[in-house]
Amino acid sequence: MEFTHFDDNKNAVMVDVSDKDITNRVAIATGRITLCDEAIQAVTGKKIKKGDVLTVAQVAGIMGQKRTSELIPMCHNINLTSSKITFEIEGNDIIVFSKAKTTGQTGVEMEALMGVNIALLTIYDMCKAIDKRMLISDIHLLEKTGGKSGDFYF
């Protein structure tokens, strides 16, 4: 497999997807943030002064998905048909799940990954007054369906 974001002269290019089939495409990504006891209790008890952390992070993650092409230079501007950010809490970890959907000629993996990252960074921002040692980790694509390259499951 070769890289597709370079032309014959090794110049960076946005891939031409105009000849690709329009298919339903879905991507799910995940990541986690580990907080200290005091911070996780403040989040779950909705005691953070900046507001309800998970609600704000959820909106931020959706916004991040929608603006991916503005931040990743070679990403196509994609019309998302669905954007969803959810959370699970395991001990001191908040696990973020980001699901992006479209019907189009290119996938939504970057949008799903961007949603995870922005949600995690929002949690960090809202909790940093309590815990500056939060650890963001395990960011990865869980699955992707649709498109020529086929399905992927982590």
mmCIF file with all atom_site columns, C-alpha atoms in Angstrom:
data_model
loop_
_atom_site.group_PDB
_atom_site.id
_atom_site.type_symbol
_atom_site.label_atom_id
_atom_site.label_alt_id
_atom_site.label_comp_id
_atom_site.label_asym_id
_atom_site.label_entity_id
_atom_site.label_seq_id
_atom_site.pdbx_PDB_ins_code
_atom_site.Cartn_x
_atom_site.Cartn_y
_atom_site.Cartn_z
_atom_site.occupancy
_atom_site.B_iso_or_equiv
_atom_site.pdbx_formal_charge
_atom_site.auth_seq_id
_atom_site.auth_comp_id
_atom_site.auth_asym_id
_atom_site.auth_atom_id
_atom_site.pdbx_PDB_model_num
ATOM 1   C CA . MET A 1 1   ? 0.000   0.000  0.000  1.00 0.00 ? 1   MET A CA 1
ATOM 2   C CA . GLU A 1 2   ? 1.362   3.418  -0.882 1.00 0.00 ? 2   GLU A CA 1
ATOM 3   C CA . PHE A 1 3   ? 0.675   6.837  0.535  1.00 0.00 ? 3   PHE A CA 1
ATOM 4   C CA . THR A 1 4   ? -1.932  8.750  -1.467 1.00 0.00 ? 4   THR A CA 1
ATOM 5   C CA . HIS A 1 5   ? -1.393  12.290 -0.235 1.00 0.00 ? 5   HIS A CA 1
ATOM 6   C CA . PHE A 1 6   ? 1.617   12.982 -2.468 1.00 0.00 ? 6   PHE A CA 1
ATOM 7   C CA . ASP A 1 7   ? 1.799   13.542 -6.204 1.00 0.00 ? 7   ASP A CA 1
ATOM 8   C CA . ASP A 1 8   ? 4.540   12.238 -8.525 1.00 0.00 ? 8   ASP A CA 1
ATOM 9   C CA . ASN A 1 9   ? 6.792   15.134 -7.476 1.00 0.00 ? 9   ASN A CA 1
ATOM 10  C CA . LYS A 1 10  ? 6.280   14.374 -3.759 1.00 0.00 ? 10  LYS A CA 1
ATOM 11  C CA . ASN A 1 11  ? 4.080   17.462 -3.272 1.00 0.00 ? 11  ASN A CA 1
ATOM 12  C CA . ALA A 1 12  ? 1.280   17.219 -0.734 1.00 0.00 ? 12  ALA A CA 1
ATOM 13  C CA . VAL A 1 13  ? -2.173  16.907 -2.304 1.00 0.00 ? 13  VAL A CA 1
ATOM 14  C CA . MET A 1 14  ? -5.729  16.266 -1.231 1.00 0.00 ? 14  MET A CA 1
ATOM 15  C CA . VAL A 1 15  ? -6.787  12.914 -2.697 1.00 0.00 ? 15  VAL A CA 1
ATOM 16  C CA . ASP A 1 16  ? -9.289  13.144 -5.567 1.00 0.00 ? 16  ASP A CA 1
ATOM 17  C CA . VAL A 1 17  ? -12.323 11.105 -4.480 1.00 0.00 ? 17  VAL A CA 1
ATOM 18  C CA . SER A 1 18  ? -14.598 12.145 -7.333 1.00 0.00 ? 18  SER A CA 1
ATOM 19  C CA . ASP A 1 19  ? -14.496 8.679  -8.966 1.00 0.00 ? 19  ASP A CA 1
ATOM 20  C CA . LYS A 1 20  ? -15.147 6.758  -5.747 1.00 0.00 ? 20  LYS A CA 1
ATOM 21  C CA . ASP A 1 21  ? -18.527 5.181  -5.070 1.00 0.00 ? 21  ASP A CA 1
ATOM 22  C CA . ILE A 1 22  ? -20.920 6.862  -2.690 1.00 0.00 ? 22  ILE A CA 1
ATOM 23  C CA . THR A 1 23  ? -21.440 4.489  0.242  1.00 0.00 ? 23  THR A CA 1
ATOM 24  C CA . ASN A 1 24  ? -22.641 4.611  3.825  1.00 0.00 ? 24  ASN A CA 1
ATOM 25  C CA . ARG A 1 25  ? -19.622 5.141  6.041  1.00 0.00 ? 25  ARG A CA 1
ATOM 26  C CA . VAL A 1 26  ? -19.325 4.863  9.812  1.00 0.00 ? 26  VAL A CA 1
ATOM 27  C CA . ALA A 1 27  ? -16.346 5.219  12.121 1.00 0.00 ? 27  ALA A CA 1
ATOM 28  C CA . ILE A 1 28  ? -16.074 4.782  15.878 1.00 0.00 ? 28  ILE A CA 1
ATOM 29  C CA . ALA A 1 29  ? -13.062 5.947  17.882 1.00 0.00 ? 29  ALA A CA 1
ATOM 30  C CA . THR A 1 30  ? -12.260 5.915  21.561 1.00 0.00 ? 30  THR A CA 1
ATOM 31  C CA . GLY A 1 31  ? -9.861  7.353  24.102 1.00 0.00 ? 31  GLY A CA 1
ATOM 32  C CA . ARG A 1 32  ? -9.602  7.819  27.836 1.00 0.00 ? 32  ARG A CA 1
ATOM 33  C CA . ILE A 1 33  ? -8.596  10.322 30.455 1.00 0.00 ? 33  ILE A CA 1
ATOM 34  C CA . THR A 1 34  ? -7.521  9.346  33.955 1.00 0.00 ? 34  THR A CA 1
ATOM 35  C CA . LEU A 1 35  ? -8.319  11.784 36.747 1.00 0.00 ? 35  LEU A CA 1
ATOM 36  C CA . CYS A 1 36  ? -7.403  11.916 40.425 1.00 0.00 ? 36  CYS A CA 1
ATOM 37  C CA . ASP A 1 37  ? -10.028 10.909 43.008 1.00 0.00 ? 37  ASP A CA 1
ATOM 38  C CA . GLU A 1 38  ? -11.035 14.501 43.761 1.00 0.00 ? 38  GLU A CA 1
ATOM 39  C CA . ALA A 1 39  ? -11.490 15.393 40.087 1.00 0.00 ? 39  ALA A CA 1
ATOM 40  C CA . ILE A 1 40  ? -13.518 12.311 39.136 1.00 0.00 ? 40  ILE A CA 1
ATOM 41  C CA . GLN A 1 41  ? -15.770 12.905 42.142 1.00 0.00 ? 41  GLN A CA 1
ATOM 42  C CA . ALA A 1 42  ? -16.235 16.529 41.100 1.00 0.00 ? 42  ALA A CA 1
ATOM 43  C CA . VAL A 1 43  ? -17.122 15.460 37.550 1.00 0.00 ? 43  VAL A CA 1
ATOM 44  C CA . THR A 1 44  ? -19.602 12.768 38.570 1.00 0.00 ? 44  THR A CA 1
ATOM 45  C CA . GLY A 1 45  ? -21.092 15.012 41.256 1.00 0.00 ? 45  GLY A CA 1
ATOM 46  C CA . LYS A 1 46  ? -21.362 17.913 38.787 1.00 0.00 ? 46  LYS A CA 1
ATOM 47  C CA . LYS A 1 47  ? -19.296 20.128 41.099 1.00 0.00 ? 47  LYS A CA 1
ATOM 48  C CA . ILE A 1 48  ? -16.898 21.638 38.527 1.00 0.00 ? 48  ILE A CA 1
ATOM 49  C CA . LYS A 1 49  ? -17.230 25.425 38.540 1.00 0.00 ? 49  LYS A CA 1
ATOM 50  C CA . LYS A 1 50  ? -17.030 25.656 34.730 1.00 0.00 ? 50  LYS A CA 1
ATOM 51  C CA . GLY A 1 51  ? -20.200 23.542 34.361 1.00 0.00 ? 51  GLY A CA 1
ATOM 52  C CA . ASP A 1 52  ? -21.342 19.996 33.636 1.00 0.00 ? 52  ASP A CA 1
ATOM 53  C CA . VAL A 1 53  ? -18.118 18.521 32.271 1.00 0.00 ? 53  VAL A CA 1
ATOM 54  C CA . LEU A 1 54  ? -19.566 15.635 30.304 1.00 0.00 ? 54  LEU A CA 1
ATOM 55  C CA . THR A 1 55  ? -22.296 17.709 28.668 1.00 0.00 ? 55  THR A CA 1
ATOM 56  C CA . VAL A 1 56  ? -19.807 20.384 27.612 1.00 0.00 ? 56  VAL A CA 1
ATOM 57  C CA . ALA A 1 57  ? -17.319 17.745 26.401 1.00 0.00 ? 57  ALA A CA 1
ATOM 58  C CA . GLN A 1 58  ? -20.087 16.038 24.439 1.00 0.00 ? 58  GLN A CA 1
ATOM 59  C CA . VAL A 1 59  ? -20.965 19.233 22.584 1.00 0.00 ? 59  VAL A CA 1
ATOM 60  C CA . ALA A 1 60  ? -17.279 20.033 22.058 1.00 0.00 ? 60  ALA A CA 1
ATOM 61  C CA . GLY A 1 61  ? -16.651 16.570 20.589 1.00 0.00 ? 61  GLY A CA 1
ATOM 62  C CA . ILE A 1 62  ? -19.519 16.986 18.129 1.00 0.00 ? 62  ILE A CA 1
ATOM 63  C CA . MET A 1 63  ? -18.198 20.418 17.167 1.00 0.00 ? 63  MET A CA 1
ATOM 64  C CA . GLY A 1 64  ? -14.742 18.900 16.696 1.00 0.00 ? 64  GLY A CA 1
ATOM 65  C CA . GLN A 1 65  ? -16.102 16.253 14.352 1.00 0.00 ? 65  GLN A CA 1
ATOM 66  C CA . LYS A 1 66  ? -17.814 18.910 12.260 1.00 0.00 ? 66  LYS A CA 1
ATOM 67  C CA . ARG A 1 67  ? -14.652 21.030 11.945 1.00 0.00 ? 67  ARG A CA 1
ATOM 68  C CA . THR A 1 68  ? -12.094 18.304 11.240 1.00 0.00 ? 68  THR A CA 1
ATOM 69  C CA . SER A 1 69  ? -11.319 19.456 7.702  1.00 0.00 ? 69  SER A CA 1
ATOM 70  C CA . GLU A 1 70  ? -10.426 22.916 9.036  1.00 0.00 ? 70  GLU A CA 1
ATOM 71  C CA . LEU A 1 71  ? -7.651  21.484 11.210 1.00 0.00 ? 71  LEU A CA 1
ATOM 72  C CA . ILE A 1 72  ? -6.292  18.455 9.331  1.00 0.00 ? 72  ILE A CA 1
ATOM 73  C CA . PRO A 1 73  ? -4.878  19.846 6.077  1.00 0.00 ? 73  PRO A CA 1
ATOM 74  C CA . MET A 1 74  ? -5.668  17.002 3.652  1.00 0.00 ? 74  MET A CA 1
ATOM 75  C CA . CYS A 1 75  ? -9.068  16.002 5.068  1.00 0.00 ? 75  CYS A CA 1
ATOM 76  C CA . HIS A 1 76  ? -12.095 16.471 2.859  1.00 0.00 ? 76  HIS A CA 1
ATOM 77  C CA . ASN A 1 77  ? -14.972 18.601 4.072  1.00 0.00 ? 77  ASN A CA 1
ATOM 78  C CA . ILE A 1 78  ? -17.554 15.926 4.896  1.00 0.00 ? 78  ILE A CA 1
ATOM 79  C CA . ASN A 1 79  ? -21.274 16.315 5.325  1.00 0.00 ? 79  ASN A CA 1
ATOM 80  C CA . LEU A 1 80  ? -21.862 14.308 8.503  1.00 0.00 ? 80  LEU A CA 1
ATOM 81  C CA . THR A 1 81  ? -25.233 12.600 8.699  1.00 0.00 ? 81  THR A CA 1
ATOM 82  C CA . SER A 1 82  ? -24.768 11.706 12.357 1.00 0.00 ? 82  SER A CA 1
ATOM 83  C CA . SER A 1 83  ? -22.385 12.645 15.148 1.00 0.00 ? 83  SER A CA 1
ATOM 84  C CA . LYS A 1 84  ? -22.469 11.071 18.589 1.00 0.00 ? 84  LYS A CA 1
ATOM 85  C CA . ILE A 1 85  ? -20.205 11.384 21.638 1.00 0.00 ? 85  ILE A CA 1
ATOM 86  C CA . THR A 1 86  ? -20.783 9.124  24.651 1.00 0.00 ? 86  THR A CA 1
ATOM 87  C CA . PHE A 1 87  ? -18.931 8.381  27.876 1.00 0.00 ? 87  PHE A CA 1
ATOM 88  C CA . GLU A 1 88  ? -18.299 5.500  30.232 1.00 0.00 ? 88  GLU A CA 1
ATOM 89  C CA . ILE A 1 89  ? -16.737 5.919  33.651 1.00 0.00 ? 89  ILE A CA 1
ATOM 90  C CA . GLU A 1 90  ? -14.495 3.130  34.966 1.00 0.00 ? 90  GLU A CA 1
ATOM 91  C CA . GLY A 1 91  ? -12.942 3.984  38.312 1.00 0.00 ? 91  GLY A CA 1
ATOM 92  C CA . ASN A 1 92  ? -10.973 7.186  37.746 1.00 0.00 ? 92  ASN A CA 1
ATOM 93  C CA . ASP A 1 93  ? -11.133 6.895  33.952 1.00 0.00 ? 93  ASP A CA 1
ATOM 94  C CA . ILE A 1 94  ? -13.570 8.612  31.645 1.00 0.00 ? 94  ILE A CA 1
ATOM 95  C CA . ILE A 1 95  ? -13.730 6.725  28.357 1.00 0.00 ? 95  ILE A CA 1
ATOM 96  C CA . VAL A 1 96  ? -14.943 8.680  25.350 1.00 0.00 ? 96  VAL A CA 1
ATOM 97  C CA . PHE A 1 97  ? -16.616 7.085  22.333 1.00 0.00 ? 97  PHE A CA 1
ATOM 98  C CA . SER A 1 98  ? -17.018 9.093  19.166 1.00 0.00 ? 98  SER A CA 1
ATOM 99  C CA . LYS A 1 99  ? -19.207 7.865  16.307 1.00 0.00 ? 99  LYS A CA 1
ATOM 100 C CA . ALA A 1 100 ? -19.386 9.652  12.967 1.00 0.00 ? 100 ALA A CA 1
ATOM 101 C CA . LYS A 1 101 ? -21.550 8.761  9.969  1.00 0.00 ? 101 LYS A CA 1
ATOM 102 C CA . THR A 1 102 ? -21.864 9.966  6.407  1.00 0.00 ? 102 THR A CA 1
ATOM 103 C CA . THR A 1 103 ? -23.015 8.870  3.004  1.00 0.00 ? 103 THR A CA 1
ATOM 104 C CA . GLY A 1 104 ? -20.260 9.877  0.644  1.00 0.00 ? 104 GLY A CA 1
ATOM 105 C CA . GLN A 1 105 ? -17.061 9.162  -1.240 1.00 0.00 ? 105 GLN A CA 1
ATOM 106 C CA . THR A 1 106 ? -14.604 9.228  1.644  1.00 0.00 ? 106 THR A CA 1
ATOM 107 C CA . GLY A 1 107 ? -14.548 7.919  5.194  1.00 0.00 ? 107 GLY A CA 1
ATOM 108 C CA . VAL A 1 108 ? -15.121 9.508  8.566  1.00 0.00 ? 108 VAL A CA 1
ATOM 109 C CA . GLU A 1 109 ? -12.253 8.030  10.586 1.00 0.00 ? 109 GLU A CA 1
ATOM 110 C CA . MET A 1 110 ? -10.611 11.411 11.117 1.00 0.00 ? 110 MET A CA 1
ATOM 111 C CA . GLU A 1 111 ? -13.901 12.943 12.240 1.00 0.00 ? 111 GLU A CA 1
ATOM 112 C CA . ALA A 1 112 ? -14.403 10.186 14.810 1.00 0.00 ? 112 ALA A CA 1
ATOM 113 C CA . LEU A 1 113 ? -10.834 10.593 16.062 1.00 0.00 ? 113 LEU A CA 1
ATOM 114 C CA . MET A 1 114 ? -11.149 14.380 16.194 1.00 0.00 ? 114 MET A CA 1
ATOM 115 C CA . GLY A 1 115 ? -14.334 14.054 18.255 1.00 0.00 ? 115 GLY A CA 1
ATOM 116 C CA . VAL A 1 116 ? -12.520 11.898 20.812 1.00 0.00 ? 116 VAL A CA 1
ATOM 117 C CA . ASN A 1 117 ? -9.563  14.274 21.060 1.00 0.00 ? 117 ASN A CA 1
ATOM 118 C CA . ILE A 1 118 ? -11.643 17.418 21.449 1.00 0.00 ? 118 ILE A CA 1
ATOM 119 C CA . ALA A 1 119 ? -13.897 15.810 24.061 1.00 0.00 ? 119 ALA A CA 1
ATOM 120 C CA . LEU A 1 120 ? -10.844 14.630 26.028 1.00 0.00 ? 120 LEU A CA 1
ATOM 121 C CA . LEU A 1 121 ? -9.165  18.032 25.831 1.00 0.00 ? 121 LEU A CA 1
ATOM 122 C CA . THR A 1 122 ? -12.380 19.687 26.991 1.00 0.00 ? 122 THR A CA 1
ATOM 123 C CA . ILE A 1 123 ? -12.499 17.414 30.033 1.00 0.00 ? 123 ILE A CA 1
ATOM 124 C CA . TYR A 1 124 ? -8.871  18.306 30.741 1.00 0.00 ? 124 TYR A CA 1
ATOM 125 C CA . ASP A 1 125 ? -9.556  22.016 30.390 1.00 0.00 ? 125 ASP A CA 1
ATOM 126 C CA . MET A 1 126 ? -12.548 21.915 32.695 1.00 0.00 ? 126 MET A CA 1
ATOM 127 C CA . CYS A 1 127 ? -10.788 19.862 35.395 1.00 0.00 ? 127 CYS A CA 1
ATOM 128 C CA . LYS A 1 128 ? -7.249  21.286 35.329 1.00 0.00 ? 128 LYS A CA 1
ATOM 129 C CA . ALA A 1 129 ? -7.863  23.525 38.347 1.00 0.00 ? 129 ALA A CA 1
ATOM 130 C CA . ILE A 1 130 ? -8.224  20.342 40.425 1.00 0.00 ? 130 ILE A CA 1
ATOM 131 C CA . ASP A 1 131 ? -5.872  17.969 38.618 1.00 0.00 ? 131 ASP A CA 1
ATOM 132 C CA . LYS A 1 132 ? -3.026  18.938 36.300 1.00 0.00 ? 132 LYS A CA 1
ATOM 133 C CA . ARG A 1 133 ? -1.734  15.344 36.210 1.00 0.00 ? 133 ARG A CA 1
ATOM 134 C CA . MET A 1 134 ? -4.627  13.963 34.174 1.00 0.00 ? 134 MET A CA 1
ATOM 135 C CA . LEU A 1 135 ? -3.460  11.401 31.643 1.00 0.00 ? 135 LEU A CA 1
ATOM 136 C CA . ILE A 1 136 ? -4.986  11.238 28.162 1.00 0.00 ? 136 ILE A CA 1
ATOM 137 C CA . SER A 1 137 ? -4.349  7.847  26.537 1.00 0.00 ? 137 SER A CA 1
ATOM 138 C CA . ASP A 1 138 ? -5.479  4.973  24.345 1.00 0.00 ? 138 ASP A CA 1
ATOM 139 C CA . ILE A 1 139 ? -6.851  7.116  21.514 1.00 0.00 ? 139 ILE A CA 1
ATOM 140 C CA . HIS A 1 140 ? -7.572  4.858  18.550 1.00 0.00 ? 140 HIS A CA 1
ATOM 141 C CA . LEU A 1 141 ? -10.016 3.837  15.874 1.00 0.00 ? 141 LEU A CA 1
ATOM 142 C CA . LEU A 1 142 ? -12.303 1.019  17.018 1.00 0.00 ? 142 LEU A CA 1
ATOM 143 C CA . GLU A 1 143 ? -14.068 0.372  13.752 1.00 0.00 ? 143 GLU A CA 1
ATOM 144 C CA . LYS A 1 144 ? -14.807 1.689  10.307 1.00 0.00 ? 144 LYS A CA 1
ATOM 145 C CA . THR A 1 145 ? -17.308 0.451  7.756  1.00 0.00 ? 145 THR A CA 1
ATOM 146 C CA . GLY A 1 146 ? -18.001 1.370  4.150  1.00 0.00 ? 146 GLY A CA 1
ATOM 147 C CA . GLY A 1 147 ? -15.772 2.285  1.269  1.00 0.00 ? 147 GLY A CA 1
ATOM 148 C CA . LYS A 1 148 ? -13.383 0.505  -1.080 1.00 0.00 ? 148 LYS A CA 1
ATOM 149 C CA . SER A 1 149 ? -10.853 -0.550 1.558  1.00 0.00 ? 149 SER A CA 1
ATOM 150 C CA . GLY A 1 150 ? -13.487 -2.558 3.416  1.00 0.00 ? 150 GLY A CA 1
ATOM 151 C CA . ASP A 1 151 ? -14.381 -2.802 7.054  1.00 0.00 ? 151 ASP A CA 1
ATOM 152 C CA . PHE A 1 152 ? -11.947 -2.505 9.940  1.00 0.00 ? 152 PHE A CA 1
ATOM 153 C CA . TYR A 1 153 ? -12.367 -3.656 13.539 1.00 0.00 ? 153 TYR A CA 1
ATOM 154 C CA . PHE A 1 154 ? -9.690  -3.074 16.189 1.00 0.00 ? 154 PHE A CA 1
#
